[in-house]
XYZ file of C-alpha atoms in Angstrom:
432
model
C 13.628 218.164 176.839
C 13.521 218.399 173.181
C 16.389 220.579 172.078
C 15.714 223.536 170.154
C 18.552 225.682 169.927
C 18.952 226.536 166.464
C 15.185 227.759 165.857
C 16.344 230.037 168.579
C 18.877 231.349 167.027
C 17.322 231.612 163.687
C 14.554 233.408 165.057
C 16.645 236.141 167.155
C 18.635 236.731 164.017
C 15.363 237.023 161.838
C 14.133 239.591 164.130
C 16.027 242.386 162.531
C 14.539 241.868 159.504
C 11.089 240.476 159.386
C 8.378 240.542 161.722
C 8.736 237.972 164.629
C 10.656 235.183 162.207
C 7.203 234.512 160.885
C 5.289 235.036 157.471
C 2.221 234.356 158.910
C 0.850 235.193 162.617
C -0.431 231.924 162.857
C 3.482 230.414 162.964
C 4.373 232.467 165.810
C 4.616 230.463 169.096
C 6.046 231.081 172.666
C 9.232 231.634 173.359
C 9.837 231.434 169.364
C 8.727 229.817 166.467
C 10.584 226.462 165.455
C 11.712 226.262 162.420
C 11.320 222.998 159.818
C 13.784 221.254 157.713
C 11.970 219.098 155.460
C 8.508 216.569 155.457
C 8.007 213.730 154.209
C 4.800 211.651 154.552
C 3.523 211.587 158.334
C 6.532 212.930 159.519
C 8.511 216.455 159.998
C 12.143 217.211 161.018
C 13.252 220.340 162.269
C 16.312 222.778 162.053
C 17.622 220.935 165.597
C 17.356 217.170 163.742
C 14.194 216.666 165.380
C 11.668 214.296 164.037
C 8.066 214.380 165.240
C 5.010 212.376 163.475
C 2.891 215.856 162.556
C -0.629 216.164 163.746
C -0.946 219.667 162.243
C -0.414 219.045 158.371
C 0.078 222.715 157.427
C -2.685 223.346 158.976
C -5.068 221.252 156.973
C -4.149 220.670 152.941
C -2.022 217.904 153.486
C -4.609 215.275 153.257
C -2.516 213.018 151.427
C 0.970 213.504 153.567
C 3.574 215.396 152.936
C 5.377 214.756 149.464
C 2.889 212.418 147.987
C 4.781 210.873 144.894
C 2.242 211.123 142.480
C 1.180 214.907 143.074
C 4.848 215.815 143.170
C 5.190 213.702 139.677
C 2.643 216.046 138.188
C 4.044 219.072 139.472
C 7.351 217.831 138.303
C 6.027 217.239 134.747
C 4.462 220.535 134.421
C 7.500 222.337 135.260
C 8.976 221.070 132.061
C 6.472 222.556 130.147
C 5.922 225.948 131.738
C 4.432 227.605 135.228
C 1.785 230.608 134.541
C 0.956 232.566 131.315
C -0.682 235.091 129.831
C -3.339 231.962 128.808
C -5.932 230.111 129.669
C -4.994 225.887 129.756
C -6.594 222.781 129.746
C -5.385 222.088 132.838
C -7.201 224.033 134.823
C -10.642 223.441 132.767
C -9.391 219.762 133.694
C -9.757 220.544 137.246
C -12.796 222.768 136.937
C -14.271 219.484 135.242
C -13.145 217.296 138.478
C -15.087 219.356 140.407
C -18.225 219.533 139.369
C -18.233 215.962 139.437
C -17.344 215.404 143.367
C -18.963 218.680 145.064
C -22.836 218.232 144.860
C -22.801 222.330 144.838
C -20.458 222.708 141.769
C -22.485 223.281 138.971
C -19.758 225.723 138.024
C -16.290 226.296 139.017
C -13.826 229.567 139.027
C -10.619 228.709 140.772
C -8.402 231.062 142.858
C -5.159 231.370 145.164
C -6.256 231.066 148.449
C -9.195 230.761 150.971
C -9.649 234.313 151.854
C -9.555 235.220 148.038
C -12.279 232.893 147.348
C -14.017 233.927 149.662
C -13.667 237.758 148.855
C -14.580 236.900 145.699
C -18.075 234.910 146.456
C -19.130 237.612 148.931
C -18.799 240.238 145.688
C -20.721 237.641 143.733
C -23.013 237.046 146.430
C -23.779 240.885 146.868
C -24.171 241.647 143.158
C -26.813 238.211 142.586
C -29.080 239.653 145.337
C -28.507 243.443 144.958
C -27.931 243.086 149.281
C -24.916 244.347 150.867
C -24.562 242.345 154.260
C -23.170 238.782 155.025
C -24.499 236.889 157.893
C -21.666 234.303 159.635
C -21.073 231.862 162.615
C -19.671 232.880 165.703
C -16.327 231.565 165.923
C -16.212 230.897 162.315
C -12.940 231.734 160.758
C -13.948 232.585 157.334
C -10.208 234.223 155.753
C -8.850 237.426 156.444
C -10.723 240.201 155.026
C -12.757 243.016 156.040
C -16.205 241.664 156.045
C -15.473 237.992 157.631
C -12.476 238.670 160.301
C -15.250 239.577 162.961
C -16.413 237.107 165.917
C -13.848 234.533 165.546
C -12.671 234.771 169.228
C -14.177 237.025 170.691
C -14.258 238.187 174.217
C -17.024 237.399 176.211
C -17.650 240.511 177.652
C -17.958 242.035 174.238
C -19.588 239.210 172.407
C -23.042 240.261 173.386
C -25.997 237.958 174.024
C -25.788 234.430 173.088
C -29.113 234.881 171.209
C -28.065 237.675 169.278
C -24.162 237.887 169.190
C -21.971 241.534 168.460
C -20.271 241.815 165.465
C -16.914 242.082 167.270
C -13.385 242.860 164.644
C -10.891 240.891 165.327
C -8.060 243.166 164.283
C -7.523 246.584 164.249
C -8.390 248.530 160.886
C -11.825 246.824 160.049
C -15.373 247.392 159.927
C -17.973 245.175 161.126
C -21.505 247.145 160.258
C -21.805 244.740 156.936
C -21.792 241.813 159.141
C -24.139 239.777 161.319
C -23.562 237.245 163.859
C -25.443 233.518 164.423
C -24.588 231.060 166.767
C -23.587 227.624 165.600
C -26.310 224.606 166.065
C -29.152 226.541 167.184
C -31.743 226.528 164.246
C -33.822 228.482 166.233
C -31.948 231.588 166.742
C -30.834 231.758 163.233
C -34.078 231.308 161.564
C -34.996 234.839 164.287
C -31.950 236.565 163.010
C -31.829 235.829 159.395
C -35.721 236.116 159.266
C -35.262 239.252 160.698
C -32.643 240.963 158.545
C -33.446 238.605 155.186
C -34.098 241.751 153.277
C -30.428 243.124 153.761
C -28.251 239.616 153.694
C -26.985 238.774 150.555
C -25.450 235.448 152.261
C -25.284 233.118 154.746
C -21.715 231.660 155.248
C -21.306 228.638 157.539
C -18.366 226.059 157.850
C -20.282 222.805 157.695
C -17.816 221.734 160.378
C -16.504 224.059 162.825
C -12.921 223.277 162.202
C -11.546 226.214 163.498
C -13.174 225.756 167.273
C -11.334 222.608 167.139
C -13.654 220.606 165.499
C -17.414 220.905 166.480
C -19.542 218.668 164.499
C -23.400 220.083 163.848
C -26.130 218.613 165.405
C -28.339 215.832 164.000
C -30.679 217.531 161.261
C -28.759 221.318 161.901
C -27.584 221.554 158.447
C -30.825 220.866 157.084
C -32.610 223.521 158.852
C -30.209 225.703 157.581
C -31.242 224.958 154.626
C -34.557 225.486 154.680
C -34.274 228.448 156.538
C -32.132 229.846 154.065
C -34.783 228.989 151.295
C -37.616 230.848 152.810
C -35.830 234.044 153.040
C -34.390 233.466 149.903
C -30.695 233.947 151.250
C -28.001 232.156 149.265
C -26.522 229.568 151.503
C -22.409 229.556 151.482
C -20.463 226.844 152.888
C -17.111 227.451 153.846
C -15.186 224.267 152.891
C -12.192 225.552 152.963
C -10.554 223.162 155.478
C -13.242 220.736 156.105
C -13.691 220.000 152.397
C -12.579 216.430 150.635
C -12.336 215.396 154.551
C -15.380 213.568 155.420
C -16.579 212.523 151.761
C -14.905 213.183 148.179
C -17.726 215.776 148.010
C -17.274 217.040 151.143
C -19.113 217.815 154.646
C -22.148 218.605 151.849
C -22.104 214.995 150.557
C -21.388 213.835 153.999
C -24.250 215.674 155.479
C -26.720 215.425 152.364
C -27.252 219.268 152.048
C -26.375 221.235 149.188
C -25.356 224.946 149.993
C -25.720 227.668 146.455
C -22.240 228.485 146.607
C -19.030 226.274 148.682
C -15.805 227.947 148.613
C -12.640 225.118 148.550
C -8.910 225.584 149.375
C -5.977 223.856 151.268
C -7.100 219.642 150.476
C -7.899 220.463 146.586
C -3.941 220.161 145.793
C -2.517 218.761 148.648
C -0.680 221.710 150.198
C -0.048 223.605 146.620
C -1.623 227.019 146.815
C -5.158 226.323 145.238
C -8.796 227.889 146.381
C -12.049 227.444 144.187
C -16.003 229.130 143.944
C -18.149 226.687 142.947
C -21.808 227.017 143.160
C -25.141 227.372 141.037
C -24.311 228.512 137.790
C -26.455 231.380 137.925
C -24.299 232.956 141.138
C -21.188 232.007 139.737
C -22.079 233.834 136.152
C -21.824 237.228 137.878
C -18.496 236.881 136.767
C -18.581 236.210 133.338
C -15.933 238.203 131.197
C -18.641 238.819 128.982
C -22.026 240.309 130.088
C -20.973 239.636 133.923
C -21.255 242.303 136.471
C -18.330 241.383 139.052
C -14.792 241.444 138.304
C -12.843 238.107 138.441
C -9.455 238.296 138.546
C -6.215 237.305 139.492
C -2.145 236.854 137.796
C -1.931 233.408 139.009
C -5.352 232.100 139.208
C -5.254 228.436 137.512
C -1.506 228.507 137.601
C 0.074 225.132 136.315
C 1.551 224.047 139.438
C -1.427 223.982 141.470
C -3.512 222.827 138.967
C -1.181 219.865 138.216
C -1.032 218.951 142.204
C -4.966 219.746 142.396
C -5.537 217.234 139.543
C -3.478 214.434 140.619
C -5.230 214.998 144.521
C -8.392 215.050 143.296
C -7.965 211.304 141.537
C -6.753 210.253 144.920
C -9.649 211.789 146.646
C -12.463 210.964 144.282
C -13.008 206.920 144.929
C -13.722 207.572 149.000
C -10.856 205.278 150.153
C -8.727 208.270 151.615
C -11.943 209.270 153.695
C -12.924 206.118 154.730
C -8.890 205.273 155.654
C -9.055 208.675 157.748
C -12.844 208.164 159.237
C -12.093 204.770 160.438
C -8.705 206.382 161.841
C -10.725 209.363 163.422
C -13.178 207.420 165.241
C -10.566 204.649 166.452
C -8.008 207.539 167.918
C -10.922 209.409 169.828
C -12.698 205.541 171.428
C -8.788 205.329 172.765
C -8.981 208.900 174.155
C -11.844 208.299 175.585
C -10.983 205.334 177.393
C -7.750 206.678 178.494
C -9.576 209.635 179.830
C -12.148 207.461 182.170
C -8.996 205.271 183.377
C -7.404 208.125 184.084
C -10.299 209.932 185.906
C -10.191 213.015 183.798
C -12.924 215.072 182.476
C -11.946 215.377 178.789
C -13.624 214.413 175.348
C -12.268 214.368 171.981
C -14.462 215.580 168.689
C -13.524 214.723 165.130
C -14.139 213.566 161.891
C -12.499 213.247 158.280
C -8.855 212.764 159.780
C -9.634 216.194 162.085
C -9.615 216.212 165.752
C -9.299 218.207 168.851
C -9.148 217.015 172.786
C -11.032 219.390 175.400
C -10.881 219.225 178.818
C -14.422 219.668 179.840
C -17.412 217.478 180.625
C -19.251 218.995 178.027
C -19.951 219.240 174.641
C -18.468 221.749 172.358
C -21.165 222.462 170.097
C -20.284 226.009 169.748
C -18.226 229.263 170.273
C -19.545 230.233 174.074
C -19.727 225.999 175.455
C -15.963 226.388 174.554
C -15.350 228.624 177.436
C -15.894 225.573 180.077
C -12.450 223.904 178.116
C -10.070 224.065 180.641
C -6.706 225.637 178.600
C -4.036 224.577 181.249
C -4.839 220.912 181.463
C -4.368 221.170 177.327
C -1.137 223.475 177.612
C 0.033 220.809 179.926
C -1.082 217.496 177.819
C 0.446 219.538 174.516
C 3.642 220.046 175.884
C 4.058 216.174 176.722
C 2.577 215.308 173.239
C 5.165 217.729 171.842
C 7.789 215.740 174.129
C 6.792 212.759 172.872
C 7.906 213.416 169.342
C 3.595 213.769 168.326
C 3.690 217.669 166.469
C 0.666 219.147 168.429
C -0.627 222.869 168.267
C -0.290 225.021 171.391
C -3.818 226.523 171.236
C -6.623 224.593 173.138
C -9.068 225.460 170.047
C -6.589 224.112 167.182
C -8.149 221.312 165.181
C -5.331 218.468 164.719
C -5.439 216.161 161.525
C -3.730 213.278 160.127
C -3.428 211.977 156.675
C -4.017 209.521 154.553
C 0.064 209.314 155.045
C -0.197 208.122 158.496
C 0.167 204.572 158.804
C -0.974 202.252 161.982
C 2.493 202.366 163.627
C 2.037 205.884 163.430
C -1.342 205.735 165.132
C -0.046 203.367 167.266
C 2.743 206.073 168.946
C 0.236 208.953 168.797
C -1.906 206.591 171.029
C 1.075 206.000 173.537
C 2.082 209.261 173.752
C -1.519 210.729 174.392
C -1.272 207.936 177.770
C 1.586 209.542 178.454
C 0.409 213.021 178.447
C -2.837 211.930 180.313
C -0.906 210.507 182.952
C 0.857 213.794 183.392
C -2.557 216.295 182.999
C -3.837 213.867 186.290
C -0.648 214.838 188.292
């Protein structure tokens, strides 16, 4: 039994001052959270002197591994000269520049903080290019935390509505939901009803590519492109949330990966590594609704393009540009889930894994996840119980049975190699 006794008592001491030890709810597991030391590469050590080979990479930036030398060397060097002013730098044009040459979409760039400020900020540019005030999105799409897109993540069945035309169900307390409409993921058919339907109130479409945050659900062949299309014909701006499944598959992306290119893609976590970093980039005549100038939406924002990001986003992005980090982690992806697989049929279990880009997730089921409402035939206590022996096994999985895993490009074959044992391991226990 890994030994976890002073997270414990970190945590019961932290209570008295801050919410449930954590600073975000996503940290916050049963019976507490545990509490990390230091990372380096593949690998993480707790406050107990724990080491475990991490499968959850901050949840998703760390696409390099943890304290990549070169990225830190940048970061170090910029710290000589100075961390945010009241200035514009070439730094951050630098970056902007980077961009537009690896994201098919970028034909300009503004950078931002985070993912749910970037997207805040293209649903306001969105709205003010059309002159339309709703935003169509994917059930069980996490698309950031703000009023219009924290609806139908996970919702509850019995308030989720038809499959064929989904609620708009908040997922918190304190927001509204009439601004938003639902679609389900891979079915071209029902969206092109719904969109068609409501084309002359959506300002967008926003869609993760990848459903990364359902595990990871891959769209079916030719989906993307009828997305597309669809989006075309009732002239609705097209917005791909890239946020965690960008850089992954392709230096440009699920959209280079794929072959379709959205109006607008909103970037964070990958772009720097793990440095706090999100970009809009898009069509040039969306993204101009911003312009300081003649523009009609406010962009803004104290440390927008600050010098530490944008030194750890420009030394990622010339590790992520030439395709050998995705082709390291595709080759990696697709050899981890042929083992699964076979370990699965030896062991006479009903369980598939789904990934791509260095991102996976295991689900009990003989189906397909393809979206939201298939995951509901995953079986959650055969994962809590093959989680807990990864977890045992010194492999740093997720307790949630829809949490998309991920290596990087830090992970190493002997690395692979004990993330493979320990996944026997743990299927040998699930089949007790």
């Amino acid at each position: 039994m890994t030994k976890l006794q002073k997270s414990k008592e970190i945590y019961e001491s932290a209570k008295g001052y801050t919410v449930r030890g954590v600073q975000t709810n996503f940290k916050y597991i049963q019976p507490h959270p545990i509490y990390f030391e230091r990372a380096q590469g593949s690998r993480i050590w707790d406050v107990d002197g724990n080491e475990y080979i991490d499968c959850v990479m901050n949840f998703g930036p760390c696409i390099l591994g943890h304290g990549h030398l070169k990225v830190l060397e940048a970061v170090r060097n910029q710290l000589e000269t100075g961390l945010t002013v009241g200035l514009e730098t070439e730094l951050s044009l630098e970056v902007c520049k980077k961009l537009t040459g690896m994201i098919p979409s970028a034909e300009s760039v503004r950078l931002s903080n985070t993912g749910t400020e970037a997207m805040m900020h293209t649903i306001q540019m969105a709205r003010a290019f059309t002159g339309k005030s709703k935003i169509a999105k994917i059930e069980g799409g996490y698309n950031g935390w703000s009023d219009d897109m924290l609806i139908s993540y996970h919702p509850p069945l019995d308030k989720a509505g038809p499959a064929d035309l989904p609620n708009a169900v908040p997922d918190s307390s304190g927001l509204r939901a009439d601004s938003t409409i639902v679609i389900p993921y891979n079915n071209a058919d029902i969206a092109r009803k719904i969109i068609s339907r409501n084309h002359d109130q959506l300002a967008a479409l926003i869609i993760e590519p990848i459903m990364m945050n359902l595990g990871c659900v891959l769209p079916r062949e030719g989906y993307l492109q009828e997305i597309r299309e669809i989006t075309e014909e009732n002239d609705v701006p097209l917005i791909f949330d890239e946020v965690k499944c960008g850089f992954k598959p392709a230096p440009g992306g699920a959209q280079e990966y794929y072959g379709v290119t959205p109006d607008v893609t909103v970037l964070a976590k990958a772009i720097a590594n793990g440095f706090p970093l999100s970009a809009v980039v898009g069509k040039s005549e969306i993204i101009n609704v911003t312009d300081p100038v003649d523009g009609k939406v406010l962009y803004g924002g104290t440390y927008n393009g600050n010098q530490m990001a944008v030194a750890a986003a420009s030394a990622t992005l010339d590790e992520l540009r030439t395709g050998e980090v995705q082709a390291y982690l595709n080759k990696s992806t697709h050899n981890l889930i042929e083992t699964f697989h076979r370990i699965a049929e030896n062991e006479g279990i009903s369980a598939r894994m789904q990934g791509i880009g260095g991102n996976f997730q295991t689900y009990f089921t003989d189906e397909e996840v393809v979206d939201y409402r298939s995951t509901f035939s995953v079986e959650k206590e055969k994962y809590d119980i093959f989680q807990k022996v990864m977890f045992e096994e010194g492999i740093y999985f997720w307790p949630a049975h829809l949490f998309c895993h991920g290596i990087s490009a830090a992970h190493v074959e002997r690395d692979l190699e004990k993330l493979c044992d320990a996944m026997e391991a743990a299927m040998s226990e699930v089949k007790k």
